């Protein structure tokens, strides 16, 4: 679940020096002998790592800018992660007592790889059992996030997965509305979604009823609406997870026709490059986020990766897709 609200002013955290990372990135094409690499490692003084404004709190720069070119930092961090190198169960994103994400799951941000996420199927259960499980999961989540209820939130998002396809459900408690945001234009509504959005809405309404939410009755009366955005796809069947992330990042409750998330239409052949860049931008945003307790470790690991000779790195990156797919099949299937 993801919730949206207005957030107050954030305090500035320590910063990672982007200039240092770019200077190292500029030398990616230079070959070094093992002796030169070792000498450079010994000469490099220890220095404090600080996070630049561009990579600080998401509330300072909330959206990832699709129109902006990839920075050297984004290229270097994503190249490190997308190389398919390193122990698959290394934790690369961690918040104590909240979550930990291993390398193998983050590697699915790589181009032409389907994004992976753990999920549970609760929709084949009876209504009572389904609603009770939903309430239990939501209660645990609110407790973990130190929230008493959801009355202060206007938009609540739920990433959904059906037959390996990701889409987004949004409950707009301000209007109210129940919305499906799906990048795929394929499939007749009933045949595609099999009644799951309606069951999910029923569970959500049951949950907010317990909080005596003032919009409960209005939300119960909503009919699930499927957005028909101009950038929906009919051919691309690999990038639904990235589309879903972008939709969740940019939708603010506006009318369907007024919403622009940055994607071109599929027929204009611009989406492929947009999506590859987004994968790299999201990779950097996640790994270098101020709440990631392992961000300094990530930076050091990236520096080590950049010290590998350029020909060796090129081979790693050219063969990474096959290697990542083999790792996913071996570890997660």
Coordinates of C-alpha atoms in Angstrom, one line a residue, residues 15-27 47-55 71-73 76 299 302-303 306:
X15 CA 25.1 14.1 1.1
X16 CA 27.0 11.8 -1.2
X17 CA 29.4 13.8 -3.2
X18 CA 28.2 13.5 -6.8
X19 CA 31.4 15.2 -8.2
X20 CA 33.6 12.5 -6.9
X21 CA 31.3 9.8 -8.3
X22 CA 31.3 11.5 -11.7
X23 CA 35.0 11.9 -11.8
X24 CA 35.4 8.2 -11.3
X25 CA 32.7 7.6 -13.9
X26 CA 34.6 9.7 -16.5
X27 CA 37.5 7.2 -16.2
X47 CA 36.5 11.0 3.0
X48 CA 33.0 11.7 4.2
X49 CA 30.2 10.6 1.8
X50 CA 27.4 13.1 1.5
X51 CA 24.2 12.9 -0.6
X52 CA 23.6 15.6 -3.2
X53 CA 20.4 17.7 -3.3
X54 CA 19.3 15.7 -6.4
X55 CA 19.4 12.5 -4.5
X71 CA 23.3 11.7 -14.8
X72 CA 26.7 10.0 -14.4
X73 CA 25.6 8.9 -11.0
X76 CA 27.2 4.3 -12.7
X299 CA 28.5 3.8 -3.1
X302 CA 29.9 0.9 -7.0
X303 CA 33.4 2.4 -6.7
X306 CA 34.2 1.0 -11.6

